[in-house]
Amino acid sequence: VQLQAFGGGLVQTGGSLKLSCAASGGTFKSRLVGWFRQAVGKERENVASIRWNNQNLRYADSVKGRFAISFDNAMNTVYLQMDNLKPEDTALYYCAVGKQFSLEYSIWGQGTLVTVSS
């Protein structure tokens, strides 16, 4: 499986963006899938994850109530809907996936940059 994230861009505070992570060479069925972000000078943060076909959704406290992770019906694309964006959400966002039924991430995609202006 290879991953490609896209959908980032420049948005004003309070705006929304929807990121997509497309899988090629496989699907997200029965896998742990997560969205991560890393801002300049900060550690990587796991902002959202979804496991085993829409189960066990988890969010970082910093994005709860504002971000939502979901799959498409074919389970080869995972989305991150981001609403009410704040300047502190500015970061490089990327997706990662684990092997089937594994709780560890093993494949990482390239990032897409999200910039939130104040």
PDB file of N, CA and C in Angstrom, residues 1-6 20-29 31 33 71-72 74-78 95 97 107:
ATOM      1  N   VAL A   1       0.842  -1.197   0.000  1.00  0.00           N
ATOM      2  CA  VAL A   1       0.000   0.000   0.000  1.00  0.00           C
ATOM      3  C   VAL A   1       0.875   1.244   0.000  1.00  0.00           C
ATOM      4  N   GLN A   2       0.527   2.181  -0.859  1.00  0.00           N
ATOM      5  CA  GLN A   2       1.171   3.490  -0.855  1.00  0.00           C
ATOM      6  C   GLN A   2       0.113   4.537  -0.580  1.00  0.00           C
ATOM      7  N   LEU A   3       0.537   5.608   0.085  1.00  0.00           N
ATOM      8  CA  LEU A   3      -0.401   6.635   0.508  1.00  0.00           C
ATOM      9  C   LEU A   3      -0.055   7.979  -0.114  1.00  0.00           C
ATOM     10  N   GLN A   4      -1.090   8.746  -0.436  1.00  0.00           N
ATOM     11  CA  GLN A   4      -0.906  10.096  -0.947  1.00  0.00           C
ATOM     12  C   GLN A   4      -1.936  10.996  -0.294  1.00  0.00           C
ATOM     13  N   ALA A   5      -1.467  11.979   0.434  1.00  0.00           N
ATOM     14  CA  ALA A   5      -2.363  12.928   1.081  1.00  0.00           C
ATOM     15  C   ALA A   5      -2.449  14.204   0.258  1.00  0.00           C
ATOM     16  N   PHE A   6      -3.625  14.793   0.217  1.00  0.00           N
ATOM     17  CA  PHE A   6      -3.807  16.055  -0.493  1.00  0.00           C
ATOM     18  C   PHE A   6      -5.012  16.792   0.094  1.00  0.00           C
ATOM     19  N   SER A  20      -7.687  14.502   2.171  1.00  0.00           N
ATOM     20  CA  SER A  20      -7.903  13.149   1.677  1.00  0.00           C
ATOM     21  C   SER A  20      -6.592  12.397   1.680  1.00  0.00           C
ATOM     22  N   CYS A  21      -6.678  11.111   1.953  1.00  0.00           N
ATOM     23  CA  CYS A  21      -5.518  10.239   1.886  1.00  0.00           C
ATOM     24  C   CYS A  21      -5.928   9.039   1.051  1.00  0.00           C
ATOM     25  N   ALA A  22      -5.342   8.921  -0.115  1.00  0.00           N
ATOM     26  CA  ALA A  22      -5.702   7.854  -1.037  1.00  0.00           C
ATOM     27  C   ALA A  22      -4.688   6.722  -0.967  1.00  0.00           C
ATOM     28  N   ALA A  23      -5.200   5.508  -0.921  1.00  0.00           N
ATOM     29  CA  ALA A  23      -4.347   4.322  -0.910  1.00  0.00           C
ATOM     30  C   ALA A  23      -4.275   3.726  -2.306  1.00  0.00           C
ATOM     31  N   SER A  24      -3.076   3.365  -2.710  1.00  0.00           N
ATOM     32  CA  SER A  24      -2.907   2.646  -3.972  1.00  0.00           C
ATOM     33  C   SER A  24      -2.223   1.323  -3.686  1.00  0.00           C
ATOM     34  N   GLY A  25      -2.625   0.305  -4.411  1.00  0.00           N
ATOM     35  CA  GLY A  25      -2.048  -1.008  -4.170  1.00  0.00           C
ATOM     36  C   GLY A  25      -2.694  -1.739  -3.009  1.00  0.00           C
ATOM     37  N   GLY A  26      -3.825  -1.256  -2.546  1.00  0.00           N
ATOM     38  CA  GLY A  26      -4.512  -1.903  -1.437  1.00  0.00           C
ATOM     39  C   GLY A  26      -5.615  -1.019  -0.909  1.00  0.00           C
ATOM     40  N   THR A  27      -6.238  -1.458   0.166  1.00  0.00           N
ATOM     41  CA  THR A  27      -7.303  -0.668   0.802  1.00  0.00           C
ATOM     42  C   THR A  27      -6.998  -0.528   2.289  1.00  0.00           C
ATOM     43  N   PHE A  28      -7.896   0.211   2.959  1.00  0.00           N
ATOM     44  CA  PHE A  28      -7.747   0.412   4.390  1.00  0.00           C
ATOM     45  C   PHE A  28      -8.518  -0.624   5.210  1.00  0.00           C
ATOM     46  N   LYS A  29      -9.081  -1.633   4.557  1.00  0.00           N
ATOM     47  CA  LYS A  29      -9.862  -2.631   5.274  1.00  0.00           C
ATOM     48  C   LYS A  29      -9.026  -3.319   6.351  1.00  0.00           C
ATOM     49  N   ARG A  31      -7.471  -2.234   8.869  1.00  0.00           N
ATOM     50  CA  ARG A  31      -6.204  -1.581   9.222  1.00  0.00           C
ATOM     51  C   ARG A  31      -6.431  -0.414  10.166  1.00  0.00           C
ATOM     52  N   VAL A  33      -5.668   3.305  10.772  1.00  0.00           N
ATOM     53  CA  VAL A  33      -5.340   4.443   9.913  1.00  0.00           C
ATOM     54  C   VAL A  33      -5.340   5.703  10.758  1.00  0.00           C
ATOM     55  N   PHE A  71     -13.980   7.099   6.307  1.00  0.00           N
ATOM     56  CA  PHE A  71     -13.579   6.381   5.099  1.00  0.00           C
ATOM     57  C   PHE A  71     -14.594   6.631   3.992  1.00  0.00           C
ATOM     58  N   ASP A  72     -14.191   6.407   2.757  1.00  0.00           N
ATOM     59  CA  ASP A  72     -15.174   6.305   1.678  1.00  0.00           C
ATOM     60  C   ASP A  72     -15.682   4.862   1.642  1.00  0.00           C
ATOM     61  N   ALA A  74     -15.540   2.519  -0.542  1.00  0.00           N
ATOM     62  CA  ALA A  74     -14.623   1.516  -1.079  1.00  0.00           C
ATOM     63  C   ALA A  74     -13.442   1.267  -0.146  1.00  0.00           C
ATOM     64  N   MET A  75     -13.323   2.082   0.898  1.00  0.00           N
ATOM     65  CA  MET A  75     -12.243   1.989   1.883  1.00  0.00           C
ATOM     66  C   MET A  75     -10.864   2.078   1.248  1.00  0.00           C
ATOM     67  N   ASN A  76     -10.746   2.930   0.233  1.00  0.00           N
ATOM     68  CA  ASN A  76      -9.400   3.203  -0.283  1.00  0.00           C
ATOM     69  C   ASN A  76      -9.044   4.676  -0.162  1.00  0.00           C
ATOM     70  N   THR A  77      -9.913   5.432   0.508  1.00  0.00           N
ATOM     71  CA  THR A  77      -9.623   6.828   0.809  1.00  0.00           C
ATOM     72  C   THR A  77     -10.087   7.128   2.230  1.00  0.00           C
ATOM     73  N   VAL A  78      -9.251   7.805   2.982  1.00  0.00           N
ATOM     74  CA  VAL A  78      -9.639   8.250   4.317  1.00  0.00           C
ATOM     75  C   VAL A  78      -9.601   9.777   4.326  1.00  0.00           C
ATOM     76  N   CYS A  95      -0.864  11.104   6.513  1.00  0.00           N
ATOM     77  CA  CYS A  95      -1.585   9.928   6.960  1.00  0.00           C
ATOM     78  C   CYS A  95      -0.630   8.738   7.085  1.00  0.00           C
ATOM     79  N   VAL A  97      -0.734   4.207   7.937  1.00  0.00           N
ATOM     80  CA  VAL A  97      -1.561   3.010   8.029  1.00  0.00           C
ATOM     81  C   VAL A  97      -0.720   1.858   8.559  1.00  0.00           C
ATOM     82  N   ILE A 107       3.288   2.287   7.410  1.00  0.00           N
ATOM     83  CA  ILE A 107       3.392   2.950   6.105  1.00  0.00           C
ATOM     84  C   ILE A 107       2.984   4.403   6.291  1.00  0.00           C
TER      85      ILE A 107
END
